[in-house]
Tab-separated table of C-alpha atoms and ligand atoms in Angstrom:
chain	number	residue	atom	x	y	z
A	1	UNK	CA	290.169	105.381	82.024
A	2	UNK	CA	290.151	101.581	81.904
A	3	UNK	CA	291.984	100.249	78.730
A	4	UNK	CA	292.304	96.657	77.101
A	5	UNK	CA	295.708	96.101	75.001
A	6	UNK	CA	295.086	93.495	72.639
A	7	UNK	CA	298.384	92.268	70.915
A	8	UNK	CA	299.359	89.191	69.946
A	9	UNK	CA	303.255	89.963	70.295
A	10	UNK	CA	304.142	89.671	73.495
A	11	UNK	CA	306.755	92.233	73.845
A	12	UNK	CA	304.900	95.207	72.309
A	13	UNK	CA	301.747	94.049	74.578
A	14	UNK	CA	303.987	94.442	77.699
A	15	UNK	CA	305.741	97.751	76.593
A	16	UNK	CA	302.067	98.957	75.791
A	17	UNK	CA	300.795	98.378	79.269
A	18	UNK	CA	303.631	99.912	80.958
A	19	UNK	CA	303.399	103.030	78.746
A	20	UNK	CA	299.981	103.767	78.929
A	21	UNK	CA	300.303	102.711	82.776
A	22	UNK	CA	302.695	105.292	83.303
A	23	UNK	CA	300.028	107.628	81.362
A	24	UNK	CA	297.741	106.963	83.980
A	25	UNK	CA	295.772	105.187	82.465
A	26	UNK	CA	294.319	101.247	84.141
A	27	UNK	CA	295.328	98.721	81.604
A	28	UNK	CA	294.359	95.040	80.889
A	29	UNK	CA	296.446	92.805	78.442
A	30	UNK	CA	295.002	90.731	76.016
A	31	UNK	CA	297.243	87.790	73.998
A	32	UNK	CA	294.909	86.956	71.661
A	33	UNK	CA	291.111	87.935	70.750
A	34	UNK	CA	288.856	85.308	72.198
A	35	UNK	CA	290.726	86.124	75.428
A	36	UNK	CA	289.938	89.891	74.201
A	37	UNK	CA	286.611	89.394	73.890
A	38	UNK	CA	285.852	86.981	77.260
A	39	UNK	CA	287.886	90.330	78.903
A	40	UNK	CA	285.603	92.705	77.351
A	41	UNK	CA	282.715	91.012	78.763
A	42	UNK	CA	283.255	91.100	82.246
A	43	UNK	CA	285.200	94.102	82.066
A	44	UNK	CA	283.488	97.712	81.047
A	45	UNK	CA	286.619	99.193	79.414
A	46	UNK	CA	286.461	102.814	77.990
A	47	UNK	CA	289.081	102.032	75.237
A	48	UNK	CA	290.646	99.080	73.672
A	49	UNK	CA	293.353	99.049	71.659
A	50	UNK	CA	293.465	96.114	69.045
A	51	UNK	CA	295.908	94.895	66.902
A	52	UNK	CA	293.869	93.721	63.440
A	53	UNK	CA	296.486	90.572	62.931
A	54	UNK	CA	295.873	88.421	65.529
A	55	UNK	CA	295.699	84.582	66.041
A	56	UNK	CA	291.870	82.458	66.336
A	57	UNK	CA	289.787	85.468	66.057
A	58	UNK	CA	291.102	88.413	64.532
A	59	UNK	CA	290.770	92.299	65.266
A	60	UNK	CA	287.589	92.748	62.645
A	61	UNK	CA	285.454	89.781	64.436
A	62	UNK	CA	286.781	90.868	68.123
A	63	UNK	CA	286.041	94.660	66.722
A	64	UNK	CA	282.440	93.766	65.915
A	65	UNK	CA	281.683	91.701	68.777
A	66	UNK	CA	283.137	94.694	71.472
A	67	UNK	CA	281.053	96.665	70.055
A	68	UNK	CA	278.034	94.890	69.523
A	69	UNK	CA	276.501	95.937	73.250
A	70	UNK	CA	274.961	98.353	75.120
A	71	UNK	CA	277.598	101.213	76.285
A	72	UNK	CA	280.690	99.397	74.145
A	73	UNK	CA	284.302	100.725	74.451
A	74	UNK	CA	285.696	103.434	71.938
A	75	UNK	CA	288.454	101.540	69.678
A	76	UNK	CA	291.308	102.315	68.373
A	77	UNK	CA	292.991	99.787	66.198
A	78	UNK	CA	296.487	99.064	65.242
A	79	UNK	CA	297.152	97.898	61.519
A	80	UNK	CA	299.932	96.613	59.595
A	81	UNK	CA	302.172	99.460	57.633
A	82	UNK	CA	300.486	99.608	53.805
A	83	UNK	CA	297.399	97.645	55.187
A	84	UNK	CA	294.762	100.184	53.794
A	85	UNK	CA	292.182	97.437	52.623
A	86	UNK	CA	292.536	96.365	56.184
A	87	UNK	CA	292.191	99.462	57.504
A	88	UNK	CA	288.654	100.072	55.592
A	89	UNK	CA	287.968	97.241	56.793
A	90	UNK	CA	288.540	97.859	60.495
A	91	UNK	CA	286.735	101.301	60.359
A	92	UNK	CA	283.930	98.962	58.525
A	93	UNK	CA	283.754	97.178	61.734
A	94	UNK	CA	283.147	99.956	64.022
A	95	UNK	CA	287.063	101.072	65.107
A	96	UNK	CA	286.629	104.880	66.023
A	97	UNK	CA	290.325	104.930	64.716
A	98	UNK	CA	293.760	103.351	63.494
A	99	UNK	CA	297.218	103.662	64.132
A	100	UNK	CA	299.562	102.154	60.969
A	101	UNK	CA	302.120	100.043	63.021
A	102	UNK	CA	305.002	100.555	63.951
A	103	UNK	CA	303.537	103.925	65.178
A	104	UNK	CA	305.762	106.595	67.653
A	105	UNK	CA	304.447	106.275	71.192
A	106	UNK	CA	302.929	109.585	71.621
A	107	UNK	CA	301.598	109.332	68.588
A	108	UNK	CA	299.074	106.784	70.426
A	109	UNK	CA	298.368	108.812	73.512
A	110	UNK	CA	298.002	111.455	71.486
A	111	UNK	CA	295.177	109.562	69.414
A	112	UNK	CA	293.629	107.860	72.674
A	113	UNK	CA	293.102	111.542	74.430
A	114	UNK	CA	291.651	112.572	70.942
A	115	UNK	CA	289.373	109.856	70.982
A	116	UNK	CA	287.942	110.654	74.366
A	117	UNK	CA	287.499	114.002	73.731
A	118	UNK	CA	284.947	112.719	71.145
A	119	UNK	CA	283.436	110.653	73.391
A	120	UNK	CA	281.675	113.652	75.140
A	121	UNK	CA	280.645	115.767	72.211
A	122	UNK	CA	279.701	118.855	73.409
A	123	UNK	CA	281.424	118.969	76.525
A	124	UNK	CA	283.831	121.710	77.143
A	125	UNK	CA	287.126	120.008	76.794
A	126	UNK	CA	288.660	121.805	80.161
A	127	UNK	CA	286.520	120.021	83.510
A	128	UNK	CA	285.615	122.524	85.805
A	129	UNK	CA	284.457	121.898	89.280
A	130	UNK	CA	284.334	125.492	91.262
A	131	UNK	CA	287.562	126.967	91.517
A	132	UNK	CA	289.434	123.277	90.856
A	133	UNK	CA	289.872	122.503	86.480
A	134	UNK	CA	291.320	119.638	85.041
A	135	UNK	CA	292.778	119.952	81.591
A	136	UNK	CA	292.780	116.594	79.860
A	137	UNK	CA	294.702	117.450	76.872
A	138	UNK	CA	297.506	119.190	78.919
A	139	UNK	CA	296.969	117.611	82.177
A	140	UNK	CA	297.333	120.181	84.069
A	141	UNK	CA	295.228	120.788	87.463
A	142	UNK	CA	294.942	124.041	89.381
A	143	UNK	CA	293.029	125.411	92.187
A	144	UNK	CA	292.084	129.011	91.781
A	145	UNK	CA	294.570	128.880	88.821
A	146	UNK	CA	297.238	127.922	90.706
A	147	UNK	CA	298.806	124.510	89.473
A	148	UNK	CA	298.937	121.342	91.882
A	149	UNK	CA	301.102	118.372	91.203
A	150	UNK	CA	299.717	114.868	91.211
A	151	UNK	CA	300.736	111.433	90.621
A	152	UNK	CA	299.559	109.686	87.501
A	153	UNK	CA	297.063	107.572	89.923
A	154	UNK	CA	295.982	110.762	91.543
A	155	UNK	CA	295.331	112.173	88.156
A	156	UNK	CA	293.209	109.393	86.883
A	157	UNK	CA	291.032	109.185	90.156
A	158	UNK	CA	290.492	112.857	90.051
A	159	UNK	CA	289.914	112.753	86.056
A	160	UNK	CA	287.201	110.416	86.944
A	161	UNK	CA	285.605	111.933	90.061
A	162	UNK	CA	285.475	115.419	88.199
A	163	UNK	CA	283.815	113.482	85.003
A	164	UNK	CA	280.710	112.442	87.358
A	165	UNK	CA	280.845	115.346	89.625
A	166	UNK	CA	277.912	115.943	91.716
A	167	UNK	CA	277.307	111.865	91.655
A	168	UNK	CA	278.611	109.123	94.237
A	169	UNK	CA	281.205	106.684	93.141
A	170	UNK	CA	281.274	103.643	94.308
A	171	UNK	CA	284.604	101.944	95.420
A	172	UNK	CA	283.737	99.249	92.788
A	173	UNK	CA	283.936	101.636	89.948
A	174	UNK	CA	286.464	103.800	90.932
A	175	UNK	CA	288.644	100.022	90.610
A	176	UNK	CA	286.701	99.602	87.393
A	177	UNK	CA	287.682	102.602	85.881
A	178	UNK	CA	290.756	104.105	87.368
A	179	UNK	CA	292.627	100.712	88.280
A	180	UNK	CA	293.841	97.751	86.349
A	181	UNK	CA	292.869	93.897	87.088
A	182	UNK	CA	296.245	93.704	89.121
A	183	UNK	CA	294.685	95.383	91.974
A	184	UNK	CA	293.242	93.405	94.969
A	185	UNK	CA	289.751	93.983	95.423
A	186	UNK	CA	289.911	93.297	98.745
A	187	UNK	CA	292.700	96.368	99.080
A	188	UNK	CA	292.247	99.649	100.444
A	189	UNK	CA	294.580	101.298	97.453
A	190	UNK	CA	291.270	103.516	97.179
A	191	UNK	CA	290.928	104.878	100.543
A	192	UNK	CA	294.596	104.976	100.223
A	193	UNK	CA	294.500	107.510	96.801
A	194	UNK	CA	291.857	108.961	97.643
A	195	UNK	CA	293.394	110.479	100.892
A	196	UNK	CA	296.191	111.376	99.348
A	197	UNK	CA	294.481	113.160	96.613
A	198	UNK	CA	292.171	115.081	99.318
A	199	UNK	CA	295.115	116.268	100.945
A	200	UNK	CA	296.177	117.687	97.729
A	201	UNK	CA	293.251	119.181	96.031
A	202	UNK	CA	291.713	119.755	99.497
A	203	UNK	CA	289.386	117.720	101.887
A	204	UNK	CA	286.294	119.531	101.290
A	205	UNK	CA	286.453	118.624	97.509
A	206	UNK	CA	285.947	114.835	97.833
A	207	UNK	CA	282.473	114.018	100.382
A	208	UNK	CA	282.620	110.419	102.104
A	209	UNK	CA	279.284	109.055	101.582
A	210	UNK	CA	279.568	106.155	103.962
A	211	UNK	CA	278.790	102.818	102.425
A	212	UNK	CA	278.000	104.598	99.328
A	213	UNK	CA	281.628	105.448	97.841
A	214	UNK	CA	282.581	109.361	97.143
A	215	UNK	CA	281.272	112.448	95.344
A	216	UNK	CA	283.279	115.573	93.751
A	217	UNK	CA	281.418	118.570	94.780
A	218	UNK	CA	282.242	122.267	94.760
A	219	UNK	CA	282.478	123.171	98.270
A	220	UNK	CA	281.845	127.039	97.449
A	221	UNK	CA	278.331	125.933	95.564
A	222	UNK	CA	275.456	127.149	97.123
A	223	UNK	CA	273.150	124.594	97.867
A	224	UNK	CA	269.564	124.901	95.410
A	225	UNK	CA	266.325	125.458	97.175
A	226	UNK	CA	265.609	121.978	95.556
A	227	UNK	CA	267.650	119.934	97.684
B	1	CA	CA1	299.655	90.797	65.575
């Protein structure tokens, strides 16, 4: 999960990042919101999460224009205590939700893994590839219900590669999604994880698909007639 921290104060931005980095989650900082919304457009991001007081272009306009494209990010914004005019106002503006500031810290995780659970209506909320599951809400991972232990990196890839099992995943997005803009593109932190995760959740899980990226697949499938 890739998410943008928009916050004007610069201490709360920085305690943000390293929070929801230690989550797991890839995070981008934002000061202010034209830098929010020049981020946002180079930058897919699943979630951002926007403080509504902020200096030149505030959280409604930076709100609006976020989500005024094709595939936008989920938001969740952050509004002064008492605020509720503003916080009509932000849900006016397409936020998916709001935290009233100053909010407990797993208050907000809890919110942001609430929010993605939305995001695939539908979907059972426990990923399930074979004999491997992935519990988002708990984060828990086990093979043939037996847990494994994983770093939060390890985590995050995996929580993606299970999302779009079946499908190839380029190196590109995996840094898209799973890492923050900190990382060298040029670096082979991907190879890197993903080895590491392989060794834990077992080689036969994650396919190479040279000069294509990698695909989750259930190694005890059997194949369909169809190809
Ligand atoms: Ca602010």
């Amino acid at each position: 999960m890739r998410l943008l921290v928009v916050e004007d104060e610069p201490d709360l931005r920085s305690a943000l990042r390293r929070g929801l980095a230690r989550e797991g989650y890839a995070v981008d900082e934002a000061a202010d919101g034209i830098e929010a919304v020049s981020r946002a457009s180079f930058v897919r991001y699943d979630i951002v999460v926007l403080d509504l007081n902020l200096p030149g272009l505030d959280g409604v306009e930076v709100c609006r224009q976020v989500r005024d494209r094709e595939d936008p990010p989920l938001v969740l914004m952050l509004t002064a205590r008492d605020a509720i005019e503003n916080r009509i106002e932000g849900l006016d503006a397409g936020a998916d939700d709001y935290l009233v500031k100053p909010f407990d810290f797993g208050e907000l995780t809890a919110r942001l893994r609430a929010l993605t659970r939305r995001e695939t209506p539908g979907r059972v909320e426990l990923l399930q590839v074979g004999t491997l599951s992935l519990d988002p809400a708990t984060r828990d991972v086990e093979i043939d219900g037996e847990q494994i232990e994983l770093t939060a990196k390890e985590w995050s890839l995996l929580n993606y590669l299970m999302r779009n099992a079946g499908r190839v995943v380029s190196q590109e997005e995996l840094l898209e999604h799973v890492w923050d803009d900190q990382v060298d593109p040029f670096t082979n932190t991907v190879r890197v994880q993903v080895g590491t995760l392989r060794r834990k959740v077992g080689r036969e899980r994650i396919e190479t698909v040279i000069g294509a990226g990698y695909r989750l697949r259930d190694p005890d499938a059997v194949p369909s007639a169809s190809g």
